[in-house]
Amino acid sequence: MQKKSDLRPSSSSGLTLIIGQGISGTFLSYYLQKNNSSFIVIDESKPNTASKAASGIINPVTGRRIVKTWMIDELMGFAKNAYQEIGKQLTIDCITETKIIDFFPTPQMRNAFLERFEDDKTFLQLPADENDQRHFFKYDFGYGKIEPVFLIDINDLLSSYRKKLKEEKVLLEEKFDINELQVSDSKIQYKNITADRIIFCDGIESFSNPYFKNLPFAPNKGEALIVEIEGFPDELIYKKGMNIVPLKNNLFWVGSSYEWEFENDQPNKIFRERTELILLDWLKVPFKIVDHISSVRPATLERRPFVGFHPVKKNVGILNGMGTKGCSLAPFFARQLTENIIHQSPIHREADITRFAGIFRRSER
Ligand SMILES: Cc1cc2nc3c(=O)[nH]c(=O)nc-3n(C[C@H](O)[C@H](O)[C@H](O)COP(=O)(O)OP(=O)(O)OC[C@H]3O[C@@H](n4cnc5c(N)ncnc54)[C@H](O)[C@@H]3O)c2cc1C
């Protein structure tokens, strides 16, 4: 545990206080440091954050109609460089290029894939032999391939980056208490830290933050099983409603659910039972469930992130609302926010929170 007196900002320029070291806070501090701008990160080490529960897939297509996801052409290339760069700095390999073997669960889904393939083949492929997956899988309607897809080793990235923040004495491992925050036009005061700005990268906690709680967040719970499958192929991602994603040492992440209504963020036995049945029906090989994880995605009603500064409290900012796509959105918008801080360059208009100016005027702070 870092003591506050040990904290050492990384340069002498204006200081940014970052709340949260999920994928958003990690990349924001990374880009600030790259631009010689000082920061301190406050993060309590919670076990079931969205970033820690994520499988780490960057999938360029989505939905029943298999359409390209928002901004994906720009985001894919950016993400590839960003993860390679940060991995190099940390001496880890945190990005792998792979493909998704997309088993069609119904004849309708097969038709949808084939129609999309006729229209636009970017990211889509058809196999030379549709029967070549029968050794491990039971399937009735064939499959298509999605490629390239990136797989991020997000837990390795977060823990390696955390170690670096600690070594550089810029991490405070404690629960941030908003009641201790004082915001004036010229500075931010948090306990004994005086900063130029504060940026909330605190995931679902921002939903109750007095500065940002009126933004249209739409929390979404997701669960996954960690299963052990001896001798199972570990280079590709397999999908049939659920994804099977390779981890390490014969372990696989299997998920996920998307729940808009839920009582708590804890694993629910209904998900475990349902997923076990899906696997029994899909796999020809035995598997063992070794863990069950869950978290809440910081999603937003219009499926766009929340990036930028409060229009009234101009030194209070946010990098959040990454929803189901934190792995591709967080690096890109962390860099945009850094450039906004340093060069006042604009933030993408669909992500910039000033689009909610009316909501901020009506809110109490
Ligand atoms: C089951 C599941 C699977 C997913 N799979 C994928 C996927 O394959 N690909 C993808 O792109 N996205 C995926 N996502 C979505 C992705 O996880 C999120 O978009 C992303 O992790 C959000 O990151 P974040 O840094 O904004 O928030 P978080 O990861 O929630 O990080 C917030 C951080 O703030 C800290 N914090 C909060 N409040 C405080 C406080 N008061 N004091 C101190 N620290 C605080 C927390 O400890 C945490 O470290 C998945 C999500 C789930 C739940």
CSV table of C-alpha atoms and ligand atoms in Angstrom, one decimal:
chain,number,residue,atom,x,y,z
A,1,MET,CA,0.0,0.0,0.0
A,2,GLN,CA,1.3,3.4,-1.1
A,3,LYS,CA,1.5,6.1,1.5
A,4,LYS,CA,0.3,9.6,0.3
A,5,SER,CA,3.6,11.1,1.4
A,6,ASP,CA,5.4,8.8,-1.0
A,7,LEU,CA,3.5,10.0,-4.0
A,8,ARG,CA,5.6,11.5,-6.7
A,9,PRO,CA,3.9,13.1,-9.8
A,10,SER,CA,5.7,12.2,-13.0
A,11,SER,CA,6.6,15.7,-14.2
A,12,SER,CA,6.3,19.3,-13.2
A,13,SER,CA,3.5,20.3,-15.6
A,14,GLY,CA,-0.2,20.6,-14.5
A,15,LEU,CA,-1.3,17.7,-12.4
A,16,THR,CA,-4.2,15.5,-13.3
A,17,LEU,CA,-5.9,13.4,-10.6
A,18,ILE,CA,-7.3,10.2,-12.2
A,19,ILE,CA,-9.9,8.2,-10.3
A,20,GLY,CA,-9.8,4.5,-11.4
A,21,GLN,CA,-7.3,2.2,-13.0
A,22,GLY,CA,-9.5,0.1,-15.2
A,23,ILE,CA,-8.7,0.1,-18.9
A,24,SER,CA,-9.8,3.8,-19.1
A,25,GLY,CA,-7.6,5.1,-16.3
A,26,THR,CA,-4.7,3.0,-17.5
A,27,PHE,CA,-4.7,4.4,-21.0
A,28,LEU,CA,-5.4,8.0,-19.8
A,29,SER,CA,-2.3,7.9,-17.5
A,30,TYR,CA,-0.3,6.2,-20.2
A,31,TYR,CA,-1.0,9.0,-22.7
A,32,LEU,CA,-0.5,11.8,-20.2
A,33,GLN,CA,2.9,10.3,-19.3
A,34,LYS,CA,3.8,10.0,-22.9
A,35,ASN,CA,3.1,13.7,-23.2
A,36,ASN,CA,5.2,14.6,-20.1
A,37,SER,CA,2.1,15.6,-18.2
A,38,SER,CA,1.9,14.7,-14.5
A,39,PHE,CA,-0.8,12.6,-12.9
A,40,ILE,CA,-1.7,10.7,-9.8
A,41,VAL,CA,-4.0,7.7,-10.0
A,42,ILE,CA,-6.3,6.7,-7.1
A,43,ASP,CA,-7.7,3.1,-7.4
A,44,GLU,CA,-9.0,0.8,-4.7
A,45,SER,CA,-8.2,-2.7,-5.8
A,46,LYS,CA,-11.7,-4.1,-6.4
A,47,PRO,CA,-11.7,-7.7,-7.7
A,48,ASN,CA,-14.8,-7.7,-9.9
A,49,THR,CA,-14.5,-4.5,-12.0
A,50,ALA,CA,-15.7,-4.5,-15.6
A,51,SER,CA,-12.1,-4.5,-16.9
A,52,LYS,CA,-11.1,-7.5,-14.8
A,53,ALA,CA,-14.2,-9.5,-15.9
A,54,ALA,CA,-13.8,-8.7,-19.6
A,55,SER,CA,-12.7,-11.4,-22.1
A,56,GLY,CA,-10.7,-8.7,-24.0
A,57,ILE,CA,-12.2,-9.2,-27.5
A,58,ILE,CA,-12.1,-6.5,-30.1
A,59,ASN,CA,-14.7,-7.7,-32.6
A,60,PRO,CA,-15.2,-5.5,-35.6
A,61,VAL,CA,-18.8,-6.7,-36.4
A,62,THR,CA,-21.8,-6.9,-34.2
A,63,GLY,CA,-25.5,-7.8,-33.9
A,64,ARG,CA,-27.8,-10.1,-35.8
A,65,ARG,CA,-27.1,-8.3,-39.0
A,66,ILE,CA,-23.3,-8.6,-38.5
A,67,VAL,CA,-22.7,-4.9,-39.2
A,68,LYS,CA,-19.5,-3.1,-38.6
A,69,THR,CA,-19.3,-1.5,-35.1
A,70,TRP,CA,-19.1,2.3,-34.6
A,71,MET,CA,-15.8,3.8,-35.9
A,72,ILE,CA,-14.2,0.4,-36.2
A,73,ASP,CA,-11.9,1.1,-39.2
A,74,GLU,CA,-10.2,3.9,-37.2
A,75,LEU,CA,-10.4,2.0,-33.8
A,76,MET,CA,-8.9,-1.3,-34.9
A,77,GLY,CA,-5.7,0.2,-36.3
A,78,PHE,CA,-5.4,2.6,-33.3
A,79,ALA,CA,-5.9,-0.2,-30.8
A,80,LYS,CA,-3.4,-2.5,-32.4
A,81,ASN,CA,-0.7,0.2,-32.1
A,82,ALA,CA,-1.7,1.3,-28.6
A,83,TYR,CA,-1.6,-2.3,-27.1
A,84,GLN,CA,1.7,-3.1,-28.9
A,85,GLU,CA,3.2,0.2,-27.6
A,86,ILE,CA,2.0,-0.2,-24.0
A,87,GLY,CA,3.0,-3.9,-24.1
A,88,LYS,CA,6.5,-3.0,-25.2
A,89,GLN,CA,6.9,-0.5,-22.4
A,90,LEU,CA,5.7,-3.1,-19.9
A,91,THR,CA,7.6,-6.0,-21.6
A,92,ILE,CA,4.4,-8.0,-22.0
A,93,ASP,CA,2.6,-9.3,-25.0
A,94,CYS,CA,-1.0,-8.1,-24.4
A,95,ILE,CA,-2.5,-8.2,-27.9
A,96,THR,CA,-3.0,-11.2,-30.2
A,97,GLU,CA,-4.5,-11.1,-33.7
A,98,THR,CA,-6.9,-14.0,-34.1
A,99,LYS,CA,-10.3,-14.9,-35.6
A,100,ILE,CA,-13.8,-15.8,-34.4
A,101,ILE,CA,-15.3,-19.1,-35.6
A,102,ASP,CA,-18.9,-18.0,-35.7
A,103,PHE,CA,-21.2,-21.1,-35.6
A,104,PHE,CA,-24.6,-20.2,-36.9
A,105,PRO,CA,-27.1,-21.1,-34.2
A,106,THR,CA,-30.1,-21.0,-36.6
A,107,PRO,CA,-30.7,-21.1,-40.4
A,108,GLN,CA,-31.8,-17.4,-40.1
A,109,MET,CA,-28.4,-16.5,-38.7
A,110,ARG,CA,-26.6,-18.4,-41.4
A,111,ASN,CA,-28.6,-16.5,-44.1
A,112,ALA,CA,-27.9,-13.2,-42.3
A,113,PHE,CA,-24.2,-13.9,-42.4
A,114,LEU,CA,-24.3,-15.0,-46.1
A,115,GLU,CA,-26.3,-11.9,-47.1
A,116,ARG,CA,-23.8,-9.6,-45.3
A,117,PHE,CA,-20.9,-11.5,-46.9
A,118,GLU,CA,-22.4,-10.8,-50.3
A,119,ASP,CA,-22.7,-7.1,-49.5
A,120,ASP,CA,-19.4,-6.4,-47.9
A,121,LYS,CA,-16.7,-9.0,-47.2
A,122,THR,CA,-14.6,-6.8,-45.0
A,123,PHE,CA,-13.9,-8.8,-41.8
A,124,LEU,CA,-15.9,-11.8,-43.0
A,125,GLN,CA,-14.7,-15.1,-44.5
A,126,LEU,CA,-16.3,-18.5,-45.4
A,127,PRO,CA,-14.4,-21.7,-44.6
A,128,ALA,CA,-13.2,-24.0,-47.3
A,129,ASP,CA,-14.6,-27.0,-45.4
A,130,GLU,CA,-17.6,-26.3,-43.0
A,131,ASN,CA,-17.1,-29.7,-41.4
A,132,ASP,CA,-13.6,-29.2,-40.2
A,133,GLN,CA,-14.7,-28.3,-36.6
A,134,ARG,CA,-16.5,-31.5,-35.9
A,135,HIS,CA,-13.7,-33.0,-33.8
A,136,PHE,CA,-14.6,-30.6,-30.9
A,137,PHE,CA,-18.0,-29.2,-31.7
A,138,LYS,CA,-21.6,-30.3,-32.4
A,139,TYR,CA,-23.2,-27.9,-34.9
A,140,ASP,CA,-26.0,-28.1,-37.5
A,141,PHE,CA,-25.9,-24.9,-39.6
A,142,GLY,CA,-22.2,-24.4,-40.5
A,143,TYR,CA,-20.1,-21.5,-39.6
A,144,GLY,CA,-18.5,-18.3,-40.9
A,145,LYS,CA,-15.2,-16.6,-39.8
A,146,ILE,CA,-14.7,-13.1,-38.5
A,147,GLU,CA,-11.2,-11.7,-39.0
A,148,PRO,CA,-9.1,-10.0,-38.0
A,149,VAL,CA,-10.2,-9.9,-34.4
A,150,PHE,CA,-7.9,-8.8,-31.5
A,151,LEU,CA,-7.7,-10.4,-28.2
A,152,ILE,CA,-6.3,-8.3,-25.3
A,153,ASP,CA,-4.8,-9.9,-22.2
A,154,ILE,CA,-6.5,-7.2,-20.1
A,155,ASN,CA,-5.7,-8.7,-16.6
A,156,ASP,CA,-2.0,-9.0,-17.4
A,157,LEU,CA,-2.0,-5.5,-18.8
A,158,LEU,CA,-3.8,-4.0,-15.7
A,159,SER,CA,-1.6,-5.8,-13.2
A,160,SER,CA,1.7,-5.0,-15.0
A,161,TYR,CA,0.7,-1.4,-15.4
A,162,ARG,CA,-0.3,-1.2,-11.8
A,163,LYS,CA,3.1,-2.5,-10.8
A,164,LYS,CA,4.7,0.3,-12.9
A,165,LEU,CA,2.5,3.0,-11.3
A,166,LYS,CA,3.5,1.8,-7.9
A,167,GLU,CA,7.2,1.7,-8.7
A,168,GLU,CA,6.9,5.3,-10.0
A,169,LYS,CA,5.0,6.3,-6.9
A,170,VAL,CA,2.0,7.7,-8.7
A,171,LEU,CA,-0.6,5.3,-7.4
A,172,LEU,CA,-2.7,5.8,-4.3
A,173,GLU,CA,-4.4,2.5,-3.4
A,174,GLU,CA,-7.5,3.5,-1.5
A,175,LYS,CA,-11.1,4.2,-2.0
A,176,PHE,CA,-11.7,7.7,-3.3
A,177,ASP,CA,-14.2,9.6,-1.1
A,178,ILE,CA,-16.0,12.3,-3.0
A,179,ASN,CA,-16.9,14.0,0.2
A,180,GLU,CA,-13.2,15.0,0.6
A,181,LEU,CA,-13.1,16.6,-2.8
A,182,GLN,CA,-13.1,20.4,-3.1
A,183,VAL,CA,-13.4,22.0,-6.5
A,184,SER,CA,-12.8,25.6,-7.2
A,185,ASP,CA,-12.3,27.4,-10.5
A,186,SER,CA,-8.5,27.4,-10.1
A,187,LYS,CA,-7.8,24.0,-8.5
A,188,ILE,CA,-8.8,20.6,-7.2
A,189,GLN,CA,-8.1,19.7,-3.6
A,190,TYR,CA,-8.4,16.1,-2.5
A,191,LYS,CA,-7.0,15.6,1.0
A,192,ASN,CA,-3.4,16.7,0.7
A,193,ILE,CA,-3.3,16.5,-3.1
A,194,THR,CA,-3.6,19.8,-5.0
A,195,ALA,CA,-4.3,19.2,-8.7
A,196,ASP,CA,-5.3,21.2,-11.8
A,197,ARG,CA,-8.0,18.8,-12.8
A,198,ILE,CA,-9.7,15.6,-11.8
A,199,ILE,CA,-10.9,12.9,-14.3
A,200,PHE,CA,-13.3,10.2,-13.3
A,201,CYS,CA,-12.4,6.8,-14.9
A,202,ASP,CA,-14.3,5.0,-12.2
A,203,GLY,CA,-16.6,2.9,-14.3
A,204,ILE,CA,-20.1,2.3,-12.8
A,205,GLU,CA,-19.2,4.5,-9.7
A,206,SER,CA,-19.7,7.6,-11.9
A,207,PHE,CA,-23.4,6.7,-12.0
A,208,SER,CA,-23.7,8.1,-8.5
A,209,ASN,CA,-21.1,10.9,-8.8
A,210,PRO,CA,-22.8,14.3,-8.2
A,211,TYR,CA,-21.1,15.8,-11.2
A,212,PHE,CA,-22.1,13.1,-13.7
A,213,LYS,CA,-25.0,11.1,-12.3
A,214,ASN,CA,-27.5,12.7,-14.6
A,215,LEU,CA,-25.7,11.5,-17.7
A,216,PRO,CA,-27.7,8.8,-19.5
A,217,PHE,CA,-25.8,5.7,-18.2
A,218,ALA,CA,-27.4,2.3,-18.7
A,219,PRO,CA,-25.6,-0.2,-16.5
A,220,ASN,CA,-25.5,-3.7,-18.0
A,221,LYS,CA,-24.5,-6.8,-16.0
A,222,GLY,CA,-22.4,-9.5,-17.6
A,223,GLU,CA,-21.3,-12.9,-16.3
A,224,ALA,CA,-18.8,-15.5,-17.5
A,225,LEU,CA,-17.6,-18.9,-16.5
A,226,ILE,CA,-13.9,-19.9,-16.4
A,227,VAL,CA,-13.7,-23.5,-17.6
A,228,GLU,CA,-10.8,-26.0,-17.9
A,229,ILE,CA,-10.8,-28.0,-21.2
A,230,GLU,CA,-7.9,-30.4,-21.6
A,231,GLY,CA,-6.3,-30.3,-25.1
A,232,PHE,CA,-8.8,-27.8,-26.5
A,233,PRO,CA,-7.6,-25.5,-29.3
A,234,ASP,CA,-6.4,-22.3,-27.8
A,235,GLU,CA,-5.7,-20.0,-30.7
A,236,LEU,CA,-9.1,-19.0,-31.9
A,237,ILE,CA,-12.3,-17.7,-30.4
A,238,TYR,CA,-15.4,-19.8,-30.8
A,239,LYS,CA,-18.9,-18.3,-30.8
A,240,LYS,CA,-22.4,-19.8,-30.8
A,241,GLY,CA,-24.5,-17.3,-28.8
A,242,MET,CA,-21.7,-17.6,-26.1
A,243,ASN,CA,-18.0,-17.0,-26.8
A,244,ILE,CA,-15.3,-19.4,-25.8
A,245,VAL,CA,-12.1,-17.4,-25.4
A,246,PRO,CA,-8.7,-18.9,-24.7
A,247,LEU,CA,-6.9,-17.8,-21.5
A,248,LYS,CA,-3.8,-19.8,-20.4
A,249,ASN,CA,-3.1,-23.3,-19.3
A,250,ASN,CA,-6.2,-25.1,-20.7
A,251,LEU,CA,-8.4,-22.4,-19.2
A,252,PHE,CA,-11.2,-20.7,-21.2
A,253,TRP,CA,-13.5,-17.7,-20.6
A,254,VAL,CA,-17.1,-18.6,-21.5
A,255,GLY,CA,-19.7,-15.8,-21.7
A,256,SER,CA,-21.4,-13.5,-21.5
A,257,SER,CA,-24.8,-12.4,-20.5
A,258,TYR,CA,-26.2,-8.9,-21.1
A,259,GLU,CA,-28.7,-8.0,-18.4
A,260,TRP,CA,-30.4,-4.5,-18.2
A,261,GLU,CA,-32.2,-5.4,-15.0
A,262,PHE,CA,-30.4,-7.0,-12.1
A,263,GLU,CA,-30.4,-7.0,-8.3
A,264,ASN,CA,-26.7,-7.0,-7.7
A,265,ASP,CA,-23.3,-7.4,-9.4
A,266,GLN,CA,-22.7,-11.0,-8.1
A,267,PRO,CA,-22.6,-14.2,-10.0
A,268,ASN,CA,-26.0,-15.8,-10.4
A,269,LYS,CA,-26.5,-19.6,-10.4
A,270,ILE,CA,-29.1,-19.3,-13.3
A,271,PHE,CA,-26.3,-18.1,-15.6
A,272,ARG,CA,-24.0,-20.9,-14.5
A,273,GLU,CA,-26.7,-23.6,-15.1
A,274,ARG,CA,-27.7,-22.2,-18.5
A,275,THR,CA,-24.1,-21.8,-19.7
A,276,GLU,CA,-23.3,-25.3,-18.6
A,277,LEU,CA,-26.2,-26.7,-20.6
A,278,ILE,CA,-25.1,-24.7,-23.7
A,279,LEU,CA,-21.6,-26.1,-23.4
A,280,LEU,CA,-22.9,-29.7,-22.9
A,281,ASP,CA,-25.0,-29.2,-26.1
A,282,TRP,CA,-22.1,-27.7,-28.1
A,283,LEU,CA,-18.8,-29.4,-27.1
A,284,LYS,CA,-17.9,-33.0,-27.8
A,285,VAL,CA,-15.2,-32.9,-25.1
A,286,PRO,CA,-15.4,-32.8,-21.3
A,287,PHE,CA,-15.0,-29.5,-19.4
A,288,LYS,CA,-14.7,-28.5,-15.8
A,289,ILE,CA,-16.1,-25.2,-14.4
A,290,VAL,CA,-13.4,-23.6,-12.2
A,291,ASP,CA,-14.8,-20.1,-11.6
A,292,HIS,CA,-17.8,-17.9,-12.2
A,293,ILE,CA,-17.3,-14.1,-12.5
A,294,SER,CA,-19.5,-11.2,-13.0
A,295,SER,CA,-19.5,-7.4,-13.2
A,296,VAL,CA,-21.4,-4.4,-14.4
A,297,ARG,CA,-20.5,-2.7,-17.7
A,298,PRO,CA,-20.5,1.1,-17.6
A,299,ALA,CA,-22.8,1.3,-20.7
A,300,THR,CA,-24.8,4.3,-21.9
A,301,LEU,CA,-28.3,4.7,-23.4
A,302,GLU,CA,-27.0,5.8,-26.8
A,303,ARG,CA,-24.1,3.4,-26.8
A,304,ARG,CA,-21.5,6.2,-27.1
A,305,PRO,CA,-18.8,6.9,-24.5
A,306,PHE,CA,-18.7,9.9,-22.1
A,307,VAL,CA,-15.5,11.9,-22.7
A,308,GLY,CA,-14.5,15.4,-21.7
A,309,PHE,CA,-15.0,18.1,-19.1
A,310,HIS,CA,-18.1,19.3,-17.2
A,311,PRO,CA,-19.4,22.4,-19.0
A,312,VAL,CA,-19.8,24.3,-15.7
A,313,LYS,CA,-17.0,22.8,-13.5
A,314,LYS,CA,-14.4,23.0,-16.2
A,315,ASN,CA,-11.6,21.1,-14.3
A,316,VAL,CA,-13.8,18.1,-13.6
A,317,GLY,CA,-13.7,15.5,-16.4
A,318,ILE,CA,-14.8,12.0,-17.3
A,319,LEU,CA,-13.6,9.1,-19.4
A,320,ASN,CA,-16.3,6.5,-19.1
A,321,GLY,CA,-19.3,4.9,-20.7
A,322,MET,CA,-17.2,2.3,-22.6
A,323,GLY,CA,-20.1,-0.2,-22.5
A,324,THR,CA,-19.3,-3.5,-24.2
A,325,LYS,CA,-16.3,-2.1,-26.1
A,326,GLY,CA,-13.8,-0.8,-23.5
A,327,CYS,CA,-10.9,-2.6,-25.2
A,328,SER,CA,-11.2,-0.6,-28.4
A,329,LEU,CA,-12.8,2.7,-27.2
A,330,ALA,CA,-10.7,3.3,-24.1
A,331,PRO,CA,-7.2,3.7,-25.7
A,332,PHE,CA,-8.6,5.9,-28.5
A,333,PHE,CA,-10.6,8.2,-26.3
A,334,ALA,CA,-7.9,8.4,-23.6
A,335,ARG,CA,-5.6,9.8,-26.3
A,336,GLN,CA,-8.2,12.2,-27.5
A,337,LEU,CA,-8.8,13.4,-23.9
A,338,THR,CA,-5.0,13.8,-23.4
A,339,GLU,CA,-4.8,15.9,-26.5
A,340,ASN,CA,-7.7,18.0,-25.3
A,341,ILE,CA,-6.0,18.6,-22.0
A,342,ILE,CA,-2.6,19.5,-23.5
A,343,HIS,CA,-3.6,21.1,-26.8
A,344,GLN,CA,-7.3,21.9,-26.3
A,345,SER,CA,-8.0,19.8,-29.4
A,346,PRO,CA,-11.6,18.8,-29.9
A,347,ILE,CA,-13.2,15.5,-28.7
A,348,HIS,CA,-15.2,13.5,-31.2
A,349,ARG,CA,-18.7,15.2,-31.1
A,350,GLU,CA,-20.5,11.9,-30.5
A,351,ALA,CA,-18.4,11.2,-27.4
A,352,ASP,CA,-17.9,14.7,-26.0
A,353,ILE,CA,-20.1,15.2,-22.9
A,354,THR,CA,-20.8,18.8,-23.9
A,355,ARG,CA,-23.6,17.2,-26.0
A,356,PHE,CA,-25.5,17.0,-22.8
A,357,ALA,CA,-25.2,20.7,-21.9
A,358,GLY,CA,-28.9,20.9,-21.1
A,359,ILE,CA,-28.7,18.0,-18.6
A,360,PHE,CA,-25.7,19.7,-16.8
A,361,ARG,CA,-27.5,23.0,-16.6
A,362,ARG,CA,-30.5,21.3,-14.9
A,363,SER,CA,-28.3,19.2,-12.4
A,364,GLU,CA,-27.6,20.5,-8.9
A,365,ARG,CA,-23.7,20.8,-9.3
B,1,LIG,C1,-18.5,-10.0,-18.5
B,1,LIG,C2,-17.9,-8.8,-19.3
B,1,LIG,C3,-17.3,-9.1,-20.5
B,1,LIG,C4,-16.7,-8.0,-21.2
B,1,LIG,N1,-16.0,-8.3,-22.4
B,1,LIG,C5,-15.5,-7.3,-23.1
B,1,LIG,C6,-14.8,-7.6,-24.3
B,1,LIG,O1,-14.5,-8.8,-24.6
B,1,LIG,N2,-14.3,-6.6,-25.0
B,1,LIG,C7,-14.5,-5.3,-24.6
B,1,LIG,O2,-14.0,-4.4,-25.3
B,1,LIG,N3,-15.2,-5.0,-23.5
B,1,LIG,C8,-15.7,-6.0,-22.7
B,1,LIG,N4,-16.4,-5.7,-21.6
B,1,LIG,C9,-16.6,-4.3,-21.3
B,1,LIG,C10,-15.4,-3.7,-20.6
B,1,LIG,O3,-15.1,-4.5,-19.6
B,1,LIG,C11,-15.7,-2.2,-20.2
B,1,LIG,O4,-16.1,-1.4,-21.2
B,1,LIG,C12,-14.4,-1.6,-19.6
B,1,LIG,O5,-13.7,-2.5,-18.8
B,1,LIG,C13,-14.7,-0.4,-18.8
B,1,LIG,O6,-13.5,0.0,-18.2
B,1,LIG,P1,-13.3,1.3,-17.3
B,1,LIG,O7,-11.9,1.5,-17.0
B,1,LIG,O8,-14.1,2.5,-17.9
B,1,LIG,O9,-14.1,0.9,-16.0
B,1,LIG,P2,-13.7,-0.2,-14.8
B,1,LIG,O10,-13.1,-1.4,-15.4
B,1,LIG,O11,-15.0,-0.5,-14.0
B,1,LIG,O12,-12.7,0.5,-13.9
B,1,LIG,C14,-13.0,1.4,-12.9
B,1,LIG,C15,-11.9,1.5,-11.9
B,1,LIG,O13,-12.2,2.5,-11.0
B,1,LIG,C16,-12.0,2.0,-9.7
B,1,LIG,N5,-12.8,2.8,-8.8
B,1,LIG,C17,-14.1,3.0,-8.9
B,1,LIG,N6,-14.6,3.8,-7.9
B,1,LIG,C18,-13.5,4.0,-7.1
B,1,LIG,C19,-13.3,4.7,-5.9
B,1,LIG,N7,-14.3,5.4,-5.2
B,1,LIG,N8,-12.1,4.8,-5.3
B,1,LIG,C20,-11.0,4.1,-5.9
B,1,LIG,N9,-11.2,3.4,-7.1
B,1,LIG,C21,-12.4,3.4,-7.7
B,1,LIG,C22,-12.3,0.5,-9.7
B,1,LIG,O14,-11.7,-0.2,-8.7
B,1,LIG,C23,-11.8,0.2,-11.1
B,1,LIG,O15,-10.4,-0.3,-11.1
B,1,LIG,C24,-16.9,-6.7,-20.8
B,1,LIG,C25,-17.5,-6.4,-19.6
B,1,LIG,C26,-18.0,-7.5,-18.8
B,1,LIG,C27,-18.7,-7.2,-17.5
